[in-house]
């Protein structure tokens, strides 16, 4: 139809279109003529505000849904051959439309952005994980962290690399040091000045100078070689000669050299008899085979020994002869006994009361007599000999004699010896040294008392306590011993002649003791008194008694369930039958063996002690799982009593140490540790646990955000 | 015959002067030194007792303010200098060596809300109730010392300020969080999330681009200066007053809360406090970390200061005096030795960080003895007597009674919950750990992220 209309247009040569034809055309196109005239408005003027509504084409026919469809236009293509371009265009139009979604609302967009930012922030922060973990676990941290070790600047650094302003003096020095031509240079052999000098020399002068230098160098090396050679020579004689020559050169006086030689010879001679000398060593090898050298060696040895004996002071010679007897008198028991006696003052000691009487008598004798005796040693010796013999005779009689007779005899015999000892003792005491001695005794007493109690008192328990036969003798004896012990200490230290009389008296006392040992009954007497003295201190027996009581007390008791009178005739005085007793008595099980069964000297209590329990840990504290582990940490000591200083230092190292007066700045990026964990979300993963492949999901999320246009 | 004799050189064991130390030759044979554990226990007990004897933490009181001290600031380069602001608008600079005030500035009208010091230590900045930000020089002797270097008049009131740890940037908080450059009079960046006012702000000293603020809507908000919006937020049951970052751990911070507790958070997991520090009897108003990052100090409305270990929920120390009122601000000195507290009754107090520690340089032997004693105390810490003595503190009656009451309440609540759980269907009454109990929600949740993933 369209073609027809077009043809008709062509046929009208004038270009006039008949009304009919025009209307049919319009109809065929679906255009309403009247409406078109109404709606189509053309803008004739340019105005500022252009209404959106006035533009655009309204549909020609409202009933027709107002659109030109493709099939309506296709007829116009009839007869046209080249429509490929059009086809393409149509295909492009036909394709499904791609359009952007409306942008997200602000809160939603922000929420998403926030998530991304938060992820980023946690990732950056997670880089610190390694550092933080390391610091948390560290045994010791020293703040400020990253302290640079102290370094001492070299002079160059200090002088020339100073950033501060220099003082005029420093500037001067620097100028001098820097610009000076005389200075040695690191990379050159010669300084600038020397080089310059060399360059300024003429050729001949330079040659001469070089030759001179060469000569000098050669001489030096010769000298060096000579010295080295001489040093290697082993001959002593040669060196001696050289030394002498040198001395001669230094001081040309021949006399001096001679004198020096003589001195040396004397010195060498004085060392002749030294044991292990070179000569002796050499001789020893030959001595095995040669009698003569052996004899020589022996003589040498003898001589050496002679020389080695230290010249003793006069007084001590006697002592050395006497002392060996002293230890014999001071046995285990005797020793303790003496010290015990010494501790008590004489007046207060009841069993020394008799001696105190005698000492009172003795005190009548003045000190002058003693000093006189000191001077005349020979007399005393005689006296002592007499006394000892008299004692011997008295002791032989003693067995037969009665107590009364003893009382009378003893003071008469003993008085003199006792006097001397007492006086000597008092003298020593007054000299001030006695105090130290007594202190020692007290100490020793503490140590020995137990032992003494063990041995003495137990041994002689069976003896009758009432029968103290010879109090006088004993009391008379004890002061002697006291002075002996005192003397022993004093004479060792001083060795002066002052103590001569006492020393001689020792001999008497030792004689006395010797007799004691022979005579059993007398020893018993002494022990009796010891027992008497320490009657209250029976520690061992007390202890064993206490222990027995404890053991008995801790034993489980038998339980008797028998009821007297039950199933029998009752009444007063009913005794349950044996059978019944046997039947109803539940025997207690024997207790587990005590830990201290075989230990006499200890009581081991295995019961719980409330006083101690107050200090003990009841439950295993938190980080520990096993009580053994906890106990091990407690048992291991950290103190210097048990550990070496370095171990103590490492054991007691504090967790945090700070430098006094230093600002501790926050963690710096320099101290950041490389993170071991590759997954940046490691932290979260730990806590969240079961979530998988977080990173892949995150990537997806990022992609999605990109699509949404949010970066 | 040659006799071999043991001989020693007297120089080895004799001392030349009486100040010399004897070289002691010792035999370490354990048989000679029995009873190691009991002997060390006695030593530990004695050390613990002596520690309590020597525990005298109070050093000095800095008085001079004529109104309550409401904020303090440490100089970042000098140990002996601090700045304090009071409620009457006065700022004072103190020298701690002689405990003197070296200058007093009538800085603001109304409260001084916050002071912060620049990292180079040349200037400090203050904000006040008169809507101004003022820059001051720290040099008390300069001509400019009595006038501000710069005054910025702002539209709104700022309640807090903190300086970046490295760059010339500082942040203020009020209605919004503003980021400022030192040299400009307009904020460079403005963060706003919600309508509630922000109480305080604090920069991260390690990851220096991050900061955290506390908001009046009970939340703690995390910012990253590189992003244009706040990053995350956690809402607690009650409001947090202040936040302090751990200077050694980039991701840990502690918030002082109104509910008498302090909460330590890891910023990577805000829905769960990594530690809850309880012991205060009233709202906690300020918190500051020790520079070692191992401990922090908190000041409370209950008129006491407490020191907590970072990984412990109970305090190791409580400081109080009869005259000290509500503690508004606390600071831990940068050498880890002293604590400063500013309180309602106009005084700043200087305390020792470790109450029984001897001040000043110790002789090597003193140091060794102190180390040994500390080690012993640690070793025997679980023994009941030592635990009892070392934990014993005297607290004012009010605090004591409040704590007692709190304990009773807590016990009864726990009992009630247990009963509820016992008498209801298994699983219906879940067990919520203490560390999650006080947290309402976070802006970004783990589950939230997971949902997203499942959608994709």
CSV table of N, CA and C in Angstrom, one decimal, chain A residues 110 112-115 117-119 121-122 124-126 128-129 132 135-136 141 143 145 301 614-617 621 623-624 630 633-645 651-652 654-656 658-668 672 683-684 687-688 691 694 697-698 700-701 704, chain B residues 26 28 33 35-37 39-41 43 45 76-79 165-166 193 205-207 210 222 224 226-232 247-252 266-270 291-292 294 334-337 360-361 371-372 375-376 378-380 382-385 444 446 448-450 452-453 456:
chain,number,residue,atom,x,y,z
A,110,UNK,N,27.4,2.8,53.6
A,110,UNK,CA,28.4,3.0,54.6
A,110,UNK,C,28.7,1.8,55.4
A,112,UNK,N,28.6,-1.2,54.3
A,112,UNK,CA,29.5,-2.1,53.5
A,112,UNK,C,30.9,-1.5,53.5
A,113,UNK,N,31.0,-0.2,53.4
A,113,UNK,CA,32.3,0.4,53.4
A,113,UNK,C,33.0,0.1,54.7
A,114,UNK,N,32.3,0.3,55.8
A,114,UNK,CA,32.8,0.1,57.1
A,114,UNK,C,33.4,-1.3,57.2
A,115,UNK,N,32.7,-2.3,56.7
A,115,UNK,CA,33.2,-3.6,56.8
A,115,UNK,C,34.5,-3.8,56.1
A,117,UNK,N,36.7,-1.4,55.6
A,117,UNK,CA,37.7,-0.7,56.3
A,117,UNK,C,38.1,-1.4,57.6
A,118,UNK,N,37.1,-2.0,58.2
A,118,UNK,CA,37.4,-2.8,59.4
A,118,UNK,C,38.3,-3.9,59.2
A,119,UNK,N,38.1,-4.6,58.1
A,119,UNK,CA,38.9,-5.7,57.7
A,119,UNK,C,40.3,-5.3,57.5
A,121,UNK,N,41.8,-2.6,58.7
A,121,UNK,CA,42.4,-2.2,60.0
A,121,UNK,C,42.8,-3.4,60.7
A,122,UNK,N,42.0,-4.4,60.8
A,122,UNK,CA,42.4,-5.6,61.6
A,122,UNK,C,43.6,-6.3,61.0
A,124,UNK,N,46.0,-4.8,59.2
A,124,UNK,CA,47.3,-4.0,59.5
A,124,UNK,C,47.7,-4.2,61.0
A,125,UNK,N,46.7,-4.3,61.8
A,125,UNK,CA,47.0,-4.5,63.3
A,125,UNK,C,47.6,-5.9,63.5
A,126,UNK,N,47.1,-6.8,62.8
A,126,UNK,CA,47.6,-8.2,63.0
A,126,UNK,C,49.0,-8.4,62.7
A,128,UNK,N,51.3,-7.0,64.0
A,128,UNK,CA,52.0,-6.9,65.3
A,128,UNK,C,51.9,-8.1,66.1
A,129,UNK,N,51.2,-9.1,65.7
A,129,UNK,CA,50.9,-10.3,66.5
A,129,UNK,C,52.2,-11.0,67.0
A,132,UNK,N,54.0,-8.9,69.7
A,132,UNK,CA,53.2,-8.9,70.9
A,132,UNK,C,53.3,-10.3,71.6
A,135,UNK,N,56.8,-10.7,73.2
A,135,UNK,CA,56.9,-9.9,74.4
A,135,UNK,C,56.1,-10.4,75.6
A,136,UNK,N,55.0,-10.9,75.2
A,136,UNK,CA,54.1,-11.5,76.3
A,136,UNK,C,54.8,-12.7,76.9
A,141,UNK,N,62.2,-8.6,80.1
A,141,UNK,CA,62.1,-7.5,79.2
A,141,UNK,C,62.8,-6.3,79.8
A,143,UNK,N,63.3,-2.4,79.5
A,143,UNK,CA,62.8,-1.1,78.9
A,143,UNK,C,63.8,0.0,79.1
A,145,UNK,N,62.9,-0.6,75.1
A,145,UNK,CA,63.3,-1.6,74.2
A,145,UNK,C,64.2,-1.0,73.1
A,301,UNK,N,120.7,-34.9,102.8
A,301,UNK,CA,119.3,-34.9,103.3
A,301,UNK,C,119.4,-34.6,104.8
A,614,UNK,N,48.7,-24.8,108.3
A,614,UNK,CA,48.3,-23.4,108.1
A,614,UNK,C,49.2,-22.8,107.0
A,615,UNK,N,50.4,-23.3,106.8
A,615,UNK,CA,51.3,-22.7,105.9
A,615,UNK,C,51.4,-23.5,104.6
A,616,UNK,N,50.6,-24.5,104.5
A,616,UNK,CA,50.8,-25.4,103.3
A,616,UNK,C,49.7,-25.1,102.3
A,617,UNK,N,50.0,-25.4,101.0
A,617,UNK,CA,49.1,-25.2,99.9
A,617,UNK,C,48.1,-26.4,99.9
A,621,UNK,N,47.6,-24.9,92.5
A,621,UNK,CA,47.2,-23.6,91.9
A,621,UNK,C,47.1,-23.7,90.4
A,623,UNK,N,48.0,-22.7,87.2
A,623,UNK,CA,48.7,-23.1,86.0
A,623,UNK,C,49.2,-24.6,86.1
A,624,UNK,N,49.2,-25.1,87.3
A,624,UNK,CA,49.7,-26.5,87.4
A,624,UNK,C,48.6,-27.5,87.3
A,630,UNK,N,54.3,-28.9,90.7
A,630,UNK,CA,54.2,-27.8,91.6
A,630,UNK,C,55.3,-27.9,92.7
A,633,UNK,N,58.8,-27.1,91.5
A,633,UNK,CA,59.1,-25.7,91.5
A,633,UNK,C,59.4,-25.2,92.9
A,634,UNK,N,58.8,-25.7,93.9
A,634,UNK,CA,59.0,-25.2,95.2
A,634,UNK,C,60.3,-25.7,95.8
A,635,UNK,N,60.6,-27.0,95.5
A,635,UNK,CA,61.8,-27.6,96.1
A,635,UNK,C,63.1,-27.0,95.5
A,636,UNK,N,63.0,-26.7,94.2
A,636,UNK,CA,64.2,-26.2,93.6
A,636,UNK,C,64.6,-24.8,94.2
A,637,UNK,N,65.7,-24.7,94.9
A,637,UNK,CA,66.0,-23.4,95.5
A,637,UNK,C,66.6,-22.4,94.5
A,638,UNK,N,66.4,-21.1,94.8
A,638,UNK,CA,66.9,-20.1,93.9
A,638,UNK,C,68.0,-19.2,94.6
A,639,UNK,N,68.2,-19.4,95.9
A,639,UNK,CA,69.1,-18.5,96.6
A,639,UNK,C,70.5,-18.8,96.4
A,640,UNK,N,71.4,-17.9,96.9
A,640,UNK,CA,72.8,-18.0,96.7
A,640,UNK,C,73.4,-19.1,97.6
A,641,UNK,N,72.6,-19.5,98.6
A,641,UNK,CA,73.1,-20.6,99.5
A,641,UNK,C,73.3,-21.9,98.7
A,642,UNK,N,72.5,-22.0,97.7
A,642,UNK,CA,72.4,-23.3,97.0
A,642,UNK,C,72.9,-23.2,95.6
A,643,UNK,N,73.1,-22.0,95.1
A,643,UNK,CA,73.4,-21.9,93.7
A,643,UNK,C,74.6,-21.0,93.5
A,644,UNK,N,75.2,-21.2,92.3
A,644,UNK,CA,76.4,-20.4,92.0
A,644,UNK,C,75.9,-19.0,91.6
A,645,UNK,N,76.7,-18.0,91.8
A,645,UNK,CA,76.3,-16.6,91.6
A,645,UNK,C,75.6,-16.4,90.2
A,651,UNK,N,68.3,-16.9,87.7
A,651,UNK,CA,67.1,-17.4,88.3
A,651,UNK,C,66.3,-16.2,88.9
A,652,UNK,N,67.0,-15.2,89.3
A,652,UNK,CA,66.2,-14.1,90.0
A,652,UNK,C,66.1,-12.9,89.1
A,654,UNK,N,64.5,-10.2,87.1
A,654,UNK,CA,63.1,-9.8,87.1
A,654,UNK,C,62.5,-9.8,85.7
A,655,UNK,N,61.2,-9.9,85.7
A,655,UNK,CA,60.5,-9.9,84.4
A,655,UNK,C,60.6,-8.6,83.6
A,656,UNK,N,60.5,-7.5,84.4
A,656,UNK,CA,60.6,-6.2,83.7
A,656,UNK,C,61.7,-5.4,84.4
A,658,UNK,N,63.7,-1.6,84.1
A,658,UNK,CA,63.7,-0.3,83.4
A,658,UNK,C,64.9,0.4,83.8
A,659,UNK,N,65.3,1.3,82.8
A,659,UNK,CA,66.4,2.1,83.0
A,659,UNK,C,66.0,3.4,83.8
A,660,UNK,N,66.8,3.7,84.8
A,660,UNK,CA,66.4,4.8,85.7
A,660,UNK,C,66.4,6.1,84.9
A,661,UNK,N,65.3,6.8,84.9
A,661,UNK,CA,65.3,8.1,84.3
A,661,UNK,C,65.1,8.1,82.8
A,662,UNK,N,64.8,7.0,82.2
A,662,UNK,CA,64.7,6.9,80.8
A,662,UNK,C,63.2,6.9,80.4
A,663,UNK,N,62.9,7.6,79.3
A,663,UNK,CA,61.5,7.6,78.9
A,663,UNK,C,61.3,6.4,78.1
A,664,UNK,N,60.2,5.7,78.4
A,664,UNK,CA,59.9,4.5,77.6
A,664,UNK,C,58.9,4.8,76.6
A,665,UNK,N,59.3,4.9,75.4
A,665,UNK,CA,58.4,5.3,74.3
A,665,UNK,C,57.6,4.1,73.8
A,666,UNK,N,56.5,4.3,73.2
A,666,UNK,CA,55.6,3.2,72.8
A,666,UNK,C,56.4,2.4,71.7
A,667,UNK,N,55.8,1.2,71.5
A,667,UNK,CA,56.4,0.3,70.5
A,667,UNK,C,56.6,0.9,69.2
A,668,UNK,N,57.7,0.7,68.6
A,668,UNK,CA,58.1,1.4,67.4
A,668,UNK,C,58.0,0.4,66.2
A,672,UNK,N,59.2,-4.2,65.1
A,672,UNK,CA,58.1,-5.1,64.7
A,672,UNK,C,58.8,-6.4,64.2
A,683,UNK,N,43.9,-14.5,64.0
A,683,UNK,CA,43.3,-14.3,65.3
A,683,UNK,C,41.8,-14.6,65.4
A,684,UNK,N,41.1,-14.2,64.4
A,684,UNK,CA,39.7,-14.4,64.4
A,684,UNK,C,39.4,-15.9,64.2
A,687,UNK,N,39.4,-17.9,67.3
A,687,UNK,CA,38.3,-17.7,68.2
A,687,UNK,C,37.0,-18.3,67.6
A,688,UNK,N,36.9,-18.0,66.3
A,688,UNK,CA,35.6,-18.4,65.6
A,688,UNK,C,35.7,-20.0,65.5
A,691,UNK,N,34.8,-21.9,61.2
A,691,UNK,CA,34.6,-21.3,59.9
A,691,UNK,C,35.8,-21.6,58.9
A,694,UNK,N,38.0,-18.3,55.0
A,694,UNK,CA,37.6,-17.0,55.2
A,694,UNK,C,38.1,-16.1,54.1
A,697,UNK,N,36.1,-16.1,50.9
A,697,UNK,CA,34.9,-15.5,51.1
A,697,UNK,C,35.0,-13.9,51.0
A,698,UNK,N,36.1,-13.5,51.7
A,698,UNK,CA,36.3,-12.1,51.7
A,698,UNK,C,36.6,-11.6,50.3
A,700,UNK,N,35.3,-12.7,47.6
A,700,UNK,CA,34.0,-12.6,47.0
A,700,UNK,C,33.3,-11.3,47.4
A,701,UNK,N,33.4,-11.1,48.6
A,701,UNK,CA,32.7,-9.9,49.1
A,701,UNK,C,33.3,-8.6,48.5
A,704,UNK,N,32.0,-8.3,45.0
A,704,UNK,CA,30.6,-7.8,45.0
A,704,UNK,C,30.5,-6.3,45.2
B,26,UNK,N,82.7,-21.2,98.8
B,26,UNK,CA,81.5,-21.9,99.3
B,26,UNK,C,81.6,-23.4,98.8
B,28,UNK,N,79.1,-26.1,97.6
B,28,UNK,CA,77.6,-26.2,97.2
B,28,UNK,C,77.1,-27.6,97.4
B,33,UNK,N,73.8,-28.0,103.0
B,33,UNK,CA,72.7,-27.0,103.2
B,33,UNK,C,71.4,-27.6,103.1
B,35,UNK,N,67.3,-28.5,104.0
B,35,UNK,CA,66.0,-27.8,104.2
B,35,UNK,C,65.9,-26.6,103.3
B,36,UNK,N,66.1,-26.8,102.0
B,36,UNK,CA,66.1,-25.7,101.1
B,36,UNK,C,64.7,-25.0,101.1
B,37,UNK,N,63.7,-25.8,100.8
B,37,UNK,CA,62.4,-25.3,100.7
B,37,UNK,C,61.9,-24.6,101.9
B,39,UNK,N,63.6,-23.2,104.3
B,39,UNK,CA,64.4,-22.0,104.6
B,39,UNK,C,64.0,-20.9,103.6
B,40,UNK,N,63.8,-21.3,102.4
B,40,UNK,CA,63.3,-20.3,101.4
B,40,UNK,C,61.9,-19.8,101.7
B,41,UNK,N,61.1,-20.7,102.2
B,41,UNK,CA,59.7,-20.3,102.5
B,41,UNK,C,59.8,-19.2,103.6
B,43,UNK,N,62.2,-17.2,104.2
B,43,UNK,CA,62.7,-16.0,103.6
B,43,UNK,C,61.6,-15.3,102.8
B,45,UNK,N,58.4,-15.5,103.3
B,45,UNK,CA,57.4,-14.9,104.3
B,45,UNK,C,57.9,-13.6,104.8
B,76,UNK,N,55.8,14.8,76.6
B,76,UNK,CA,56.2,13.5,75.9
B,76,UNK,C,57.7,13.4,75.8
B,77,UNK,N,58.4,14.5,76.1
B,77,UNK,CA,59.9,14.4,76.0
B,77,UNK,C,60.6,14.6,77.4
B,78,UNK,N,59.9,15.1,78.3
B,78,UNK,CA,60.5,15.4,79.6
B,78,UNK,C,59.8,14.6,80.7
B,79,UNK,N,60.5,14.0,81.6
B,79,UNK,CA,59.9,13.2,82.6
B,79,UNK,C,59.3,14.0,83.7
B,165,UNK,N,50.6,10.7,67.6
B,165,UNK,CA,51.8,10.3,68.3
B,165,UNK,C,53.0,10.7,67.4
B,166,UNK,N,52.8,10.9,66.1
B,166,UNK,CA,54.0,11.2,65.3
B,166,UNK,C,53.8,12.5,64.4
B,193,UNK,N,29.0,9.8,63.6
B,193,UNK,CA,28.2,8.5,63.6
B,193,UNK,C,27.2,8.6,64.7
B,205,UNK,N,49.1,4.7,70.1
B,205,UNK,CA,50.5,5.1,70.0
B,205,UNK,C,51.3,4.2,69.1
B,206,UNK,N,50.8,3.0,68.7
B,206,UNK,CA,51.6,2.1,67.9
B,206,UNK,C,51.2,2.2,66.4
B,207,UNK,N,50.0,1.9,66.2
B,207,UNK,CA,49.4,2.1,64.8
B,207,UNK,C,48.8,3.5,64.9
B,210,UNK,N,45.1,5.1,64.0
B,210,UNK,CA,43.9,4.6,64.6
B,210,UNK,C,43.6,5.4,65.8
B,222,UNK,N,35.6,3.1,66.9
B,222,UNK,CA,37.0,3.0,66.3
B,222,UNK,C,37.1,3.7,65.0
B,224,UNK,N,39.7,5.1,61.7
B,224,UNK,CA,41.0,5.0,61.1
B,224,UNK,C,41.1,6.2,60.2
B,226,UNK,N,42.7,7.0,57.7
B,226,UNK,CA,42.8,6.8,56.3
B,226,UNK,C,41.4,6.5,55.7
B,227,UNK,N,40.4,6.2,56.5
B,227,UNK,CA,39.1,6.0,55.9
B,227,UNK,C,38.2,7.2,56.2
B,228,UNK,N,37.2,7.4,55.3
B,228,UNK,CA,36.4,8.6,55.4
B,228,UNK,C,35.3,8.4,56.5
B,229,UNK,N,35.0,7.2,57.0
B,229,UNK,CA,34.0,7.1,57.9
B,229,UNK,C,34.5,6.3,59.1
B,230,UNK,N,33.8,6.4,60.3
B,230,UNK,CA,34.2,5.5,61.4
B,230,UNK,C,34.2,4.1,61.1
B,231,UNK,N,35.1,3.3,61.7
B,231,UNK,CA,35.2,1.9,61.2
B,231,UNK,C,34.3,0.9,61.9
B,232,UNK,N,34.3,1.0,63.2
B,232,UNK,CA,33.5,0.0,64.0
B,232,UNK,C,33.1,0.6,65.3
B,247,UNK,N,50.5,0.8,75.1
B,247,UNK,CA,51.6,1.3,74.3
B,247,UNK,C,52.5,0.3,73.7
B,248,UNK,N,52.4,-1.0,74.1
B,248,UNK,CA,53.2,-2.0,73.6
B,248,UNK,C,52.5,-3.0,72.7
B,249,UNK,N,51.2,-3.0,72.7
B,249,UNK,CA,50.4,-3.9,71.9
B,249,UNK,C,49.4,-3.1,71.0
B,250,UNK,N,49.6,-3.1,69.7
B,250,UNK,CA,48.9,-2.2,68.8
B,250,UNK,C,47.4,-2.4,68.9
B,251,UNK,N,46.9,-3.5,69.2
B,251,UNK,CA,45.5,-3.7,69.1
B,251,UNK,C,44.7,-3.8,70.4
B,252,UNK,N,45.4,-3.6,71.5
B,252,UNK,CA,44.7,-3.7,72.8
B,252,UNK,C,44.4,-2.3,73.4
B,266,UNK,N,40.3,-6.3,72.3
B,266,UNK,CA,41.2,-6.5,71.2
B,266,UNK,C,40.3,-5.9,70.0
B,267,UNK,N,40.9,-5.0,69.2
B,267,UNK,CA,40.1,-4.3,68.2
B,267,UNK,C,39.6,-5.2,67.1
B,268,UNK,N,40.2,-6.4,67.1
B,268,UNK,CA,39.8,-7.4,66.0
B,268,UNK,C,38.6,-8.2,66.5
B,269,UNK,N,38.3,-8.1,67.7
B,269,UNK,CA,37.2,-8.9,68.2
B,269,UNK,C,36.5,-8.1,69.3
B,270,UNK,N,35.6,-7.2,68.8
B,270,UNK,CA,35.0,-6.2,69.8
B,270,UNK,C,33.8,-6.8,70.5
B,291,UNK,N,54.0,2.6,80.7
B,291,UNK,CA,54.7,2.6,79.4
B,291,UNK,C,55.2,1.2,79.0
B,292,UNK,N,55.3,0.3,80.0
B,292,UNK,CA,55.7,-1.1,79.7
B,292,UNK,C,54.6,-1.9,79.1
B,294,UNK,N,52.4,-3.5,80.7
B,294,UNK,CA,52.1,-4.7,81.5
B,294,UNK,C,51.0,-4.4,82.6
B,334,UNK,N,56.3,8.2,82.4
B,334,UNK,CA,56.9,7.6,81.3
B,334,UNK,C,58.1,6.7,81.7
B,335,UNK,N,58.6,6.8,82.9
B,335,UNK,CA,59.7,6.0,83.3
B,335,UNK,C,59.2,4.8,84.1
B,336,UNK,N,57.9,4.6,84.2
B,336,UNK,CA,57.3,3.4,84.8
B,336,UNK,C,57.5,3.4,86.3
B,337,UNK,N,57.8,4.6,86.9
B,337,UNK,CA,58.0,4.5,88.4
B,337,UNK,C,57.0,5.3,89.2
B,360,UNK,N,65.4,5.7,93.8
B,360,UNK,CA,66.8,6.0,93.5
B,360,UNK,C,67.6,4.8,93.0
B,361,UNK,N,68.8,5.1,92.8
B,361,UNK,CA,69.7,4.0,92.3
B,361,UNK,C,70.0,3.0,93.4
B,371,UNK,N,65.8,-8.4,93.9
B,371,UNK,CA,65.4,-9.4,92.9
B,371,UNK,C,65.1,-10.7,93.5
B,372,UNK,N,66.0,-11.1,94.4
B,372,UNK,CA,65.8,-12.4,95.1
B,372,UNK,C,64.5,-12.5,95.9
B,375,UNK,N,61.6,-12.7,93.6
B,375,UNK,CA,61.5,-14.1,93.0
B,375,UNK,C,60.9,-15.0,94.1
B,376,UNK,N,61.3,-14.8,95.3
B,376,UNK,CA,60.8,-15.7,96.4
B,376,UNK,C,59.3,-15.5,96.5
B,378,UNK,N,57.3,-14.5,94.4
B,378,UNK,CA,56.6,-15.1,93.2
B,378,UNK,C,56.5,-16.6,93.4
B,379,UNK,N,57.6,-17.1,93.8
B,379,UNK,CA,57.7,-18.6,93.9
B,379,UNK,C,56.7,-19.2,94.9
B,380,UNK,N,56.6,-18.5,96.0
B,380,UNK,CA,55.7,-19.0,97.1
B,380,UNK,C,54.4,-18.3,97.1
B,382,UNK,N,51.6,-18.9,96.1
B,382,UNK,CA,50.4,-19.7,96.3
B,382,UNK,C,50.2,-20.2,97.7
B,383,UNK,N,51.2,-20.0,98.5
B,383,UNK,CA,51.1,-20.4,99.9
B,383,UNK,C,50.2,-19.5,100.7
B,384,UNK,N,49.3,-20.1,101.4
B,384,UNK,CA,48.2,-19.3,102.0
B,384,UNK,C,48.6,-18.1,102.8
B,385,UNK,N,49.6,-18.3,103.6
B,385,UNK,CA,50.0,-17.2,104.5
B,385,UNK,C,50.6,-16.0,103.7
B,444,UNK,N,29.8,-4.2,63.5
B,444,UNK,CA,30.1,-5.2,62.5
B,444,UNK,C,30.3,-6.5,63.3
B,446,UNK,N,30.6,-10.7,63.5
B,446,UNK,CA,31.2,-11.9,62.7
B,446,UNK,C,30.1,-12.6,61.9
B,448,UNK,N,27.4,-11.4,60.9
B,448,UNK,CA,26.9,-10.5,59.8
B,448,UNK,C,27.8,-10.8,58.6
B,449,UNK,N,29.1,-10.8,58.8
B,449,UNK,CA,30.0,-11.1,57.7
B,449,UNK,C,29.7,-12.5,57.0
B,450,UNK,N,29.4,-13.4,57.9
B,450,UNK,CA,29.2,-14.8,57.4
B,450,UNK,C,27.9,-14.8,56.5
B,452,UNK,N,26.7,-12.5,54.8
B,452,UNK,CA,27.0,-11.9,53.5
B,452,UNK,C,27.6,-12.9,52.6
B,453,UNK,N,28.5,-13.7,53.2
B,453,UNK,CA,29.2,-14.7,52.4
B,453,UNK,C,28.3,-15.7,51.8
B,456,UNK,N,26.5,-14.6,48.7
B,456,UNK,CA,27.2,-14.5,47.5
B,456,UNK,C,27.4,-15.8,46.8
